[in-house]
Short mmCIF file of C-alpha atoms in Angstrom, two decimals:
data_model
loop_
_atom_site.label_atom_id
_atom_site.label_comp_id
_atom_site.label_asym_id
_atom_site.label_seq_id
_atom_site.Cartn_x
_atom_site.Cartn_y
_atom_site.Cartn_z
CA MET A 261 -7.96 -13.62 16.65
CA VAL A 262 -5.48 -11.50 14.75
CA THR A 263 -3.74 -8.38 15.93
CA ALA A 264 -2.10 -6.97 12.62
CA ASN A 265 1.07 -4.84 12.67
CA GLY A 266 2.48 -2.20 10.34
CA GLY A 267 0.72 0.65 8.52
CA ILE A 268 -2.65 0.65 6.88
CA ASN A 269 -1.40 -1.23 3.77
CA GLN A 270 0.37 -4.05 5.78
CA GLN A 271 -2.72 -4.39 7.99
CA ARG A 272 -4.98 -4.69 4.92
CA VAL A 273 -3.00 -7.63 3.66
CA ALA A 274 -2.95 -9.17 7.09
CA VAL A 275 -6.75 -8.88 7.40
CA CYS A 276 -7.24 -10.66 3.98
CA ASN A 277 -4.78 -13.39 5.05
CA ALA A 278 -6.60 -13.82 8.34
CA VAL A 279 -10.04 -14.21 6.44
CA VAL A 280 -8.40 -16.95 4.36
CA LEU A 281 -6.88 -18.67 7.36
CA ALA A 282 -10.19 -18.74 9.22
CA ARG A 283 -11.78 -20.50 6.23
CA LEU A 284 -8.80 -22.97 6.06
CA LEU A 285 -9.07 -23.88 9.75
CA ASN A 286 -12.89 -23.76 9.76
CA ALA A 287 -12.75 -21.20 12.56
CA ALA A 288 -14.69 -18.12 13.41
CA LEU A 289 -12.74 -14.88 13.05
CA VAL A 290 -12.83 -12.10 15.59
CA VAL A 291 -12.94 -8.69 13.85
CA PRO A 292 -9.11 -8.01 13.48
CA LYS A 293 -7.34 -5.57 15.78
CA PHE A 294 -4.52 -3.24 14.77
CA MET A 295 -1.32 -3.02 16.80
CA TYR A 296 -0.07 0.38 17.94
CA SER A 297 3.26 1.17 16.22
CA SER A 298 5.89 3.60 17.57
CA VAL A 299 6.57 4.46 13.91
CA TRP A 300 2.94 5.22 12.80
CA LYS A 301 1.62 6.42 16.21
CA ASP A 302 -1.98 5.67 15.32
CA VAL A 303 -4.53 4.19 17.62
CA SER A 304 -7.07 3.56 14.86
CA GLN A 305 -8.81 0.15 15.02
CA PHE A 306 -10.66 -1.83 12.21
CA GLY A 307 -13.98 0.01 12.60
CA ASP A 308 -12.27 3.47 12.38
CA ILE A 309 -11.06 2.68 8.88
CA TYR A 310 -13.33 -0.05 7.35
CA GLN A 311 -17.09 -0.65 7.45
CA GLU A 312 -17.36 -3.42 9.99
CA GLU A 313 -20.98 -4.48 9.25
CA HIS A 314 -20.31 -4.63 5.55
CA PHE A 315 -17.12 -6.76 6.15
CA ILE A 316 -19.10 -9.21 8.37
CA LYS A 317 -22.06 -9.47 6.06
CA TYR A 318 -20.19 -9.72 2.78
CA LEU A 319 -18.07 -12.50 3.96
CA ALA A 320 -20.92 -14.35 5.74
CA PRO A 321 -21.25 -17.12 3.04
CA ASP A 322 -17.49 -17.87 3.51
CA ILE A 323 -16.68 -17.48 7.20
CA ARG A 324 -18.30 -16.52 10.46
CA ILE A 325 -16.98 -13.20 11.84
CA VAL A 326 -17.73 -12.03 15.39
CA LYS A 327 -17.03 -8.77 17.05
CA GLU A 328 -15.42 -10.21 20.16
CA LEU A 329 -14.57 -13.57 21.85
CA PRO A 330 -17.44 -15.56 23.35
CA GLU A 331 -17.84 -14.94 27.13
CA GLU A 332 -16.45 -18.44 28.06
CA LEU A 333 -13.11 -17.61 26.33
CA LYS A 334 -12.66 -14.06 27.44
CA SER A 335 -11.18 -14.99 30.86
CA LEU A 336 -8.49 -17.26 29.43
CA ASP A 337 -4.88 -16.24 29.77
CA LEU A 338 -4.00 -16.93 26.10
CA GLU A 339 -0.28 -16.53 26.64
CA ALA A 340 -0.17 -18.82 29.60
CA ILE A 341 -2.07 -21.61 27.80
CA GLY A 342 0.10 -21.38 24.67
CA SER A 343 -2.45 -19.85 22.36
CA VAL A 344 -0.46 -16.79 21.29
CA VAL A 345 1.42 -17.20 17.94
CA THR A 346 3.78 -14.37 16.83
CA ASP A 347 5.58 -13.76 13.66
CA VAL A 348 8.61 -15.43 15.23
CA ASP A 349 6.67 -18.64 15.23
CA VAL A 350 5.57 -18.52 11.64
CA ARG A 351 7.88 -18.24 8.60
CA LYS A 352 7.20 -15.65 5.87
CA GLU A 353 4.64 -16.96 3.25
CA SER A 354 3.95 -20.30 5.06
CA LYS A 355 2.03 -22.74 3.15
CA PRO A 356 -1.58 -23.87 4.13
CA SER A 357 -0.02 -27.21 5.22
CA PHE A 358 1.84 -25.53 8.04
CA TYR A 359 -1.29 -24.02 9.54
CA LEU A 360 -3.16 -27.44 9.25
CA LYS A 361 -0.18 -29.31 10.90
CA ASP A 362 0.99 -26.81 13.49
CA ILE A 363 -1.83 -24.37 14.20
CA LEU A 364 -5.00 -26.50 13.87
CA PRO A 365 -4.09 -28.67 16.85
CA ILE A 366 -3.68 -25.57 19.06
CA LEU A 367 -7.05 -24.32 17.94
CA LEU A 368 -8.78 -27.69 18.51
CA GLN A 369 -7.31 -28.13 21.90
CA LYS A 370 -7.45 -24.53 23.32
CA ARG A 371 -10.42 -23.30 21.26
CA VAL A 372 -8.76 -20.02 20.34
CA VAL A 373 -5.55 -18.96 18.63
CA HIS A 374 -4.25 -15.35 18.72
CA PHE A 375 -1.89 -14.36 15.99
CA VAL A 376 0.11 -11.26 17.05
CA GLY A 377 1.88 -9.43 14.32
CA PHE A 378 0.82 -11.70 11.38
CA GLY A 379 2.60 -9.81 8.69
CA ASN A 380 3.11 -11.51 5.22
CA ARG A 381 2.66 -14.98 6.80
CA LEU A 382 0.52 -16.89 4.19
CA ALA A 383 1.95 -17.92 0.71
CA PHE A 384 0.26 -16.99 -2.49
CA ASP A 385 1.08 -20.44 -4.03
CA PRO A 386 0.41 -23.28 -3.70
CA ILE A 387 -3.06 -22.45 -2.32
CA PRO A 388 -6.49 -24.05 -3.16
CA PHE A 389 -8.51 -22.04 -5.78
CA GLN A 390 -11.31 -21.13 -3.46
CA LEU A 391 -8.98 -19.77 -0.76
CA GLN A 392 -7.20 -17.53 -3.34
CA ARG A 393 -10.63 -16.49 -4.56
CA LEU A 394 -11.64 -15.49 -1.02
CA ARG A 395 -8.46 -13.47 -0.55
CA CYS A 396 -9.40 -11.58 -3.74
CA ARG A 397 -13.05 -11.06 -2.60
CA CYS A 398 -11.82 -9.74 0.74
CA ASN A 399 -9.43 -7.15 -0.69
CA PHE A 400 -11.50 -5.89 -3.61
CA HIS A 401 -15.05 -6.16 -2.11
CA ALA A 402 -15.26 -6.72 1.63
CA LEU A 403 -12.96 -3.85 2.72
CA LYS A 404 -14.83 -0.53 2.18
CA PHE A 405 -13.76 2.62 3.95
CA VAL A 406 -16.06 4.12 6.58
CA PRO A 407 -18.27 7.05 5.52
CA LYS A 408 -16.11 9.58 7.34
CA ILE A 409 -13.25 8.67 5.03
CA GLN A 410 -15.37 8.30 2.00
CA GLU A 411 -16.99 11.69 2.41
CA THR A 412 -13.76 13.56 2.87
CA ALA A 413 -12.08 11.52 0.00
CA ALA A 414 -15.00 12.57 -2.18
CA LEU A 415 -14.22 16.29 -1.46
CA LEU A 416 -10.61 15.55 -2.42
CA LEU A 417 -11.50 14.01 -5.70
CA GLU A 418 -14.07 16.69 -6.45
CA ARG A 419 -11.31 19.35 -6.04
CA LEU A 420 -8.76 17.33 -8.03
CA HIS A 421 -11.27 17.18 -10.91
CA LYS A 422 -12.06 20.83 -10.53
CA HIS A 423 -15.71 20.34 -9.47
CA SER A 424 -16.59 18.21 -12.63
CA ALA A 425 -20.00 16.69 -12.80
CA GLN A 426 -18.57 13.56 -14.27
CA PRO A 427 -17.19 11.22 -11.55
CA GLY A 428 -14.05 9.30 -12.25
CA LEU A 429 -14.05 5.67 -13.44
CA LEU A 430 -13.31 4.30 -9.97
CA ASP A 431 -14.95 6.86 -7.71
CA HIS A 432 -18.07 4.71 -7.16
CA TYR A 433 -15.98 1.78 -5.71
CA LEU A 434 -13.79 4.01 -3.61
CA VAL A 435 -16.09 6.51 -1.98
CA GLY A 436 -19.53 4.88 -2.32
CA PRO A 437 -22.65 5.91 -4.24
CA HIS A 438 -23.79 8.51 -1.58
CA ALA A 439 -20.51 10.38 -1.73
CA VAL A 440 -20.52 10.30 -5.55
CA ALA A 441 -24.09 11.59 -5.63
CA ALA A 442 -23.06 14.43 -3.21
CA MET A 443 -20.10 15.32 -5.44
CA ILE A 444 -22.37 15.61 -8.51
CA ALA A 445 -24.88 17.63 -6.52
CA ARG A 446 -22.18 20.18 -5.51
CA SER A 447 -20.58 20.29 -8.89
CA ASP A 448 -20.64 23.48 -11.09
CA ARG A 449 -20.48 21.13 -14.17
CA ALA A 450 -17.07 22.38 -15.30
CA LYS A 451 -14.97 20.35 -17.67
CA ALA A 452 -13.15 17.65 -15.86
CA SER A 453 -9.49 18.23 -14.94
CA LYS A 454 -7.11 15.34 -15.10
CA TYR A 455 -4.27 14.68 -12.66
CA LEU A 456 -1.24 12.46 -12.16
CA ALA A 457 -0.85 10.87 -8.67
CA LEU A 458 2.71 10.30 -7.56
CA HIS A 459 3.53 8.11 -4.63
CA LEU A 460 6.82 9.37 -3.22
CA ARG A 461 8.01 6.40 -1.04
CA PHE A 462 10.67 8.61 0.63
CA GLU A 463 9.80 8.71 4.33
CA ILE A 464 12.54 8.38 6.90
CA ASP A 465 11.73 4.68 7.79
CA MET A 466 12.16 3.69 3.94
CA VAL A 467 15.32 5.76 3.59
CA ALA A 468 16.90 4.52 6.78
CA HIS A 469 16.11 0.89 6.15
CA SER A 470 17.54 1.06 2.52
CA LEU A 471 21.07 1.58 3.73
CA CYS A 472 21.47 3.93 0.70
CA GLU A 473 23.00 7.40 0.53
CA PHE A 474 21.02 10.45 -0.77
CA GLY A 475 23.58 13.25 -0.96
CA GLY A 476 23.25 14.52 2.59
CA GLY A 477 26.87 13.65 3.57
CA GLU A 478 27.92 13.03 7.19
CA GLN A 479 24.94 14.73 8.85
CA GLU A 480 22.51 12.49 6.87
CA GLY A 481 24.50 9.45 7.81
CA GLN A 482 24.41 10.20 11.47
CA GLU A 483 20.75 11.06 11.37
CA LEU A 484 19.77 7.80 9.57
CA GLU A 485 21.97 5.62 11.83
CA ALA A 486 20.32 7.13 14.99
CA TYR A 487 16.95 6.28 13.46
CA ARG A 488 18.05 2.72 12.75
CA GLN A 489 19.20 2.21 16.32
CA ILE A 490 15.78 3.08 17.60
CA HIS A 491 13.50 1.58 14.97
CA PHE A 492 15.60 -1.17 13.25
CA PRO A 493 17.94 -2.55 15.96
CA ALA A 494 18.30 -5.90 14.18
CA LEU A 495 19.61 -4.05 11.14
CA THR A 496 22.09 -2.10 13.34
CA GLU A 497 23.35 -5.35 14.74
CA LEU A 498 23.65 -6.95 11.40
CA LYS A 499 25.89 -4.13 10.18
CA LYS A 500 28.31 -4.91 13.01
CA THR A 501 28.70 -8.58 12.07
CA GLU A 502 28.10 -8.79 8.31
CA LYS A 503 29.73 -7.02 5.41
CA LEU A 504 26.73 -5.45 3.67
CA PRO A 505 26.64 -4.02 0.04
CA SER A 506 27.93 -0.55 -0.27
CA PRO A 507 25.38 2.28 -0.97
CA ALA A 508 26.77 2.53 -4.55
CA MET A 509 26.25 -1.20 -5.09
CA LEU A 510 22.73 -0.98 -3.76
CA ARG A 511 21.93 1.87 -6.01
CA SER A 512 23.32 0.13 -9.13
CA GLU A 513 21.18 -2.90 -8.34
CA GLY A 514 18.04 -0.76 -8.15
CA LEU A 515 17.58 -1.33 -4.46
CA CYS A 516 17.40 2.40 -3.37
CA PRO A 517 14.23 4.40 -3.52
CA LEU A 518 14.00 7.01 -6.19
CA THR A 519 14.60 10.43 -4.79
CA PRO A 520 12.13 13.25 -5.45
CA GLU A 521 14.76 14.77 -7.78
CA GLU A 522 15.04 11.55 -9.74
CA ALA A 523 11.18 11.32 -9.84
CA VAL A 524 11.18 14.73 -11.47
CA LEU A 525 13.62 13.71 -14.23
CA MET A 526 11.65 10.55 -14.86
CA LEU A 527 8.26 12.32 -15.13
CA ALA A 528 9.81 15.07 -17.29
CA ALA A 529 11.34 12.44 -19.72
CA LEU A 530 8.04 10.70 -19.98
CA GLY A 531 6.52 13.87 -21.33
CA PHE A 532 4.48 15.30 -18.35
CA ASN A 533 4.79 19.08 -18.94
CA ARG A 534 4.56 22.05 -16.59
CA LYS A 535 0.76 22.17 -16.88
CA THR A 536 0.28 18.71 -15.36
CA GLN A 537 -1.56 18.68 -12.05
CA VAL A 538 0.44 16.49 -9.85
CA TYR A 539 -0.94 14.97 -6.61
CA VAL A 540 1.80 13.96 -4.16
CA ALA A 541 0.96 11.11 -1.85
CA GLY A 542 2.98 9.98 1.13
CA ALA A 543 3.70 10.89 4.67
CA GLN A 544 6.46 13.30 5.78
CA ILE A 545 9.10 13.36 3.00
CA TYR A 546 12.53 12.89 4.32
CA GLY A 547 14.38 16.15 4.03
CA GLY A 548 11.21 18.31 4.26
CA THR A 549 10.01 20.95 1.84
CA SER A 550 13.56 21.60 0.54
CA ARG A 551 13.51 18.01 -0.92
CA LEU A 552 10.47 18.89 -2.97
CA ALA A 553 11.90 22.05 -4.41
CA ALA A 554 12.80 20.56 -7.83
CA LEU A 555 9.41 18.87 -8.04
CA ARG A 556 7.52 22.12 -7.23
CA SER A 557 9.70 24.15 -9.61
CA LEU A 558 9.04 21.92 -12.62
CA TYR A 559 5.39 21.17 -11.69
CA PRO A 560 3.83 24.40 -10.21
CA ASN A 561 0.42 22.65 -10.14
CA LEU A 562 1.59 20.28 -7.36
CA VAL A 563 -0.99 19.56 -4.76
CA THR A 564 -1.37 17.44 -1.57
CA LYS A 565 -4.32 16.63 0.59
CA GLU A 566 -3.13 19.15 2.96
CA ASN A 567 -3.62 22.11 0.60
CA LEU A 568 -6.71 20.69 -1.16
CA LEU A 569 -8.67 20.19 2.15
CA SER A 570 -9.08 22.87 4.78
CA SER A 571 -7.64 22.45 8.27
CA ALA A 572 -11.37 21.94 9.50
CA GLU A 573 -11.89 19.14 6.98
CA LEU A 574 -8.58 17.47 8.01
CA GLU A 575 -9.17 17.90 11.74
CA PRO A 576 -11.06 14.64 12.31
CA PHE A 577 -8.05 12.83 10.92
CA LYS A 578 -5.37 14.67 12.87
CA ASN A 579 -3.02 12.18 14.63
CA PHE A 580 -4.55 9.21 12.71
CA SER A 581 -1.90 8.42 10.10
CA SER A 582 -3.72 5.30 8.77
CA GLN A 583 -6.90 7.35 8.11
CA LEU A 584 -4.84 9.98 6.35
CA ALA A 585 -3.08 7.26 4.34
CA ALA A 586 -6.57 6.04 3.31
CA LEU A 587 -7.24 9.45 1.68
CA ASP A 588 -3.95 9.10 -0.26
CA PHE A 589 -4.95 5.54 -1.23
CA ILE A 590 -8.16 6.78 -2.80
CA ALA A 591 -6.61 9.81 -4.49
CA CYS A 592 -3.90 7.62 -6.02
CA THR A 593 -6.30 4.88 -7.11
CA ALA A 594 -8.72 7.28 -8.72
CA ALA A 595 -6.05 9.19 -10.59
CA ASP A 596 -5.96 9.46 -14.39
CA ALA A 597 -2.40 8.32 -14.23
CA PHE A 598 -0.46 6.92 -11.34
CA ALA A 599 3.30 6.91 -10.90
CA MET A 600 5.22 5.14 -8.16
CA THR A 601 8.93 5.52 -7.16
CA ASP A 602 9.18 2.17 -5.43
CA SER A 603 7.34 -0.81 -6.98
CA GLY A 604 7.90 -2.81 -3.84
CA SER A 605 5.90 -0.53 -1.56
CA GLN A 606 2.74 -1.99 -0.23
CA LEU A 607 0.66 1.11 -1.07
CA SER A 608 1.87 1.19 -4.67
CA SER A 609 1.13 -2.54 -5.08
CA LEU A 610 -2.39 -2.28 -3.63
CA VAL A 611 -3.18 0.82 -5.68
CA SER A 612 -1.98 -0.64 -8.97
CA GLY A 613 -3.82 -3.85 -8.31
CA TYR A 614 -7.04 -2.01 -7.55
CA ARG A 615 -6.67 0.07 -10.84
CA ILE A 616 -6.29 -3.21 -12.76
CA TYR A 617 -9.18 -4.94 -11.12
CA TYR A 618 -11.72 -2.14 -11.61
CA GLY A 619 -10.04 -0.01 -14.41
CA GLY A 620 -10.89 -2.09 -17.43
CA GLY A 621 -7.40 -1.44 -18.84
CA ARG A 622 -7.94 2.30 -18.96
CA MET A 623 -5.99 3.26 -15.74
CA PRO A 624 -2.33 3.77 -16.77
CA THR A 625 0.18 3.00 -14.06
CA ILE A 626 3.95 3.96 -14.30
CA ARG A 627 6.09 1.35 -12.50
CA PRO A 628 9.73 2.29 -12.95
CA ASN A 629 12.42 -0.33 -13.20
CA LYS A 630 14.86 1.20 -10.66
CA ARG A 631 17.78 -0.92 -11.72
CA ARG A 632 17.54 0.47 -15.34
CA LEU A 633 16.93 3.94 -14.26
CA ALA A 634 19.97 3.82 -11.84
CA ASP A 635 22.09 2.78 -14.77
CA ILE A 636 20.80 5.80 -16.75
CA PHE A 637 21.12 8.28 -13.76
CA VAL A 638 24.53 7.13 -12.38
CA LYS A 639 26.54 6.38 -15.58
CA ASN A 640 25.82 9.39 -17.57
CA ASN A 641 27.27 12.48 -16.08
CA THR A 642 26.58 14.34 -19.25
CA ILE A 643 23.85 13.28 -21.69
CA GLU A 644 21.70 15.03 -24.26
CA TRP A 645 18.05 15.46 -23.18
CA LYS A 646 16.69 13.61 -26.24
CA VAL A 647 18.89 10.65 -25.63
CA PHE A 648 17.89 10.76 -21.91
CA GLU A 649 14.23 10.87 -22.89
CA GLN A 650 14.60 7.92 -25.15
CA ARG A 651 16.38 5.73 -22.54
CA VAL A 652 13.93 6.58 -19.68
CA ARG A 653 10.93 5.90 -21.94
CA LYS A 654 12.43 2.62 -23.06
CA ALA A 655 13.13 1.63 -19.47
CA VAL A 656 9.55 2.32 -18.36
CA ARG A 657 7.99 0.90 -21.46
CA GLN A 658 9.77 -2.45 -21.10
CA THR A 659 8.31 -2.83 -17.61
CA LYS A 660 5.15 -4.91 -17.95
CA HIS A 661 2.33 -2.95 -16.35
CA VAL A 662 -0.63 -5.27 -16.69
CA GLN A 663 0.15 -8.98 -16.79
CA SER A 664 -1.28 -12.26 -15.58
CA ARG A 665 -0.23 -13.07 -12.03
CA PRO A 666 3.21 -14.77 -12.03
CA LYS A 667 3.48 -17.74 -9.75
CA ALA A 668 3.89 -16.96 -6.09
CA ARG A 669 3.30 -13.31 -6.62
CA SER A 670 0.72 -11.20 -4.88
CA VAL A 671 -2.91 -11.40 -5.94
CA TYR A 672 -3.48 -7.91 -4.62
CA ARG A 673 -0.86 -6.51 -7.04
CA TYR A 674 -1.56 -8.89 -9.91
CA PRO A 675 -5.39 -9.65 -9.78
CA ARG A 676 -5.30 -10.94 -13.43
CA CYS A 677 -5.82 -14.60 -12.59
CA LYS A 678 -8.71 -17.03 -12.86
CA GLU A 679 -9.27 -17.01 -9.06
CA CYS A 680 -9.65 -13.21 -9.00
CA MET A 681 -10.92 -11.79 -12.39
CA CYS A 682 -13.39 -13.41 -14.69
CA ARG A 683 -11.57 -12.05 -17.77
CA THR A 684 -7.74 -12.30 -17.93
CA ASP A 685 -7.27 -11.82 -21.63
#
C-alpha cells in the first residue's frame, strides 16, 4: 500500500515508483491513495484524476493491482504490527538493495507494507533495465486522465487553437480519441492559432521555501516568515541554528525562482512579440494580479484556464487543486512552445519529458539557466537591449534541451534512454 504526499506531480512520481517497487518485491499493489495536504487542500483520490481500470489493465502483464486489501488483512492494525514505513524510514533515492534487505522481510512476515508519504524514495540508478522500463511505461502510458478532465482539457485546447479542425501533435495522447473527435466536430475549421505556455513557478510555497527576496521589503519578509513557520517549521528551526546563504548569494547561484518580471524580459529577449498568445499555468501567483502587470502589459494576448473556460465549465473542479493542475499539465504539454521559470519544478520536468517522449523533436521547450540569467539581470544596471538579447539568447541556447538521460537523473524528465525510448539518436 502507498499513500503518496505532495501535489499532483509529486503524487504521479510516487505512483510510478510504487509500481516499480511492487514488481521488485513481487507484491500486489493496492491502488495508491493520496494524502490530504494543508497546502494543496484537495481530497482527490487516484480514481478522481486517473483512469483506474486502464491503470490496472495496462500494467497487468507486469504487476497485480487490486482496488483494496484482501478481507483477511483489512482488520490488521498496520502501525501496531510494524508494517507502516514513512519517509523518515527511507532515504531519498534509495537503491533497490535497500528495499530487498529492509522492506522485503517485513512484507514476508506481515504480508502487507504501507508506505506513508513515499516521496522521491527510489533511485534512478543503479536499477535493473526492466524496472526502469516499467517506470517509463507507467508514466507515459498507464496514467491517463479521467474523461471529466480530458473533456474539459479538450475545450481548453480547442479555444487555445481558436477552434481549429487540426488537433495538436500531442492532443490524442493527452485528452483521448473521443475528446479529439469532439473537438474536430465542434470546430469551425479556422486556421490554427499557436500559443506559448509559460509555467510561472511563483506560488507562495515556492517563494517562501527559496529564502530569496523579491523586492517586497519588510512586509514581504514578515509574510514569508509567517508562512514558513506554519508550513516549513524545519526550515524555520534551521535558520536559528545554521548560517544560511544570503538572498543575494542564492540569487547569484541561480537558486531563486524567476519572477514574473524576469520571465517577461527573458521571453521578449528571445523574440516573442506582443502578438504572441501566452497561456500562463500555475496556481495563485504570489503577489496577485499586480505581479502579472508587466506580463500582461507586454503580452496582451495572455490567457489562463480561468478566462478560457466558463465558470460553469470550471465548477466541477472547484476546490480540487490537483484536477485543476491536470488541466494546466495538458495545456502546457500540448503547447507549440513551452517555457518554464524553474527547471527544478516537478510539473516542468514532467511536461518537458512528455513533450520529448511523444513530440518527435518538434516540441520546443525553453529551460532557462537561472544562474546565467541572474548574472545578466543583476550585474547589468544599464545595458543596451541588443546586447541584452544576445546574452539571454546565448544563455538559453547553451542549455541542452533534448539529451540522452544523464546517469542518476529522472527518466520522467529525460526519457531518451534505451529503457524508455526505442530511438535515442
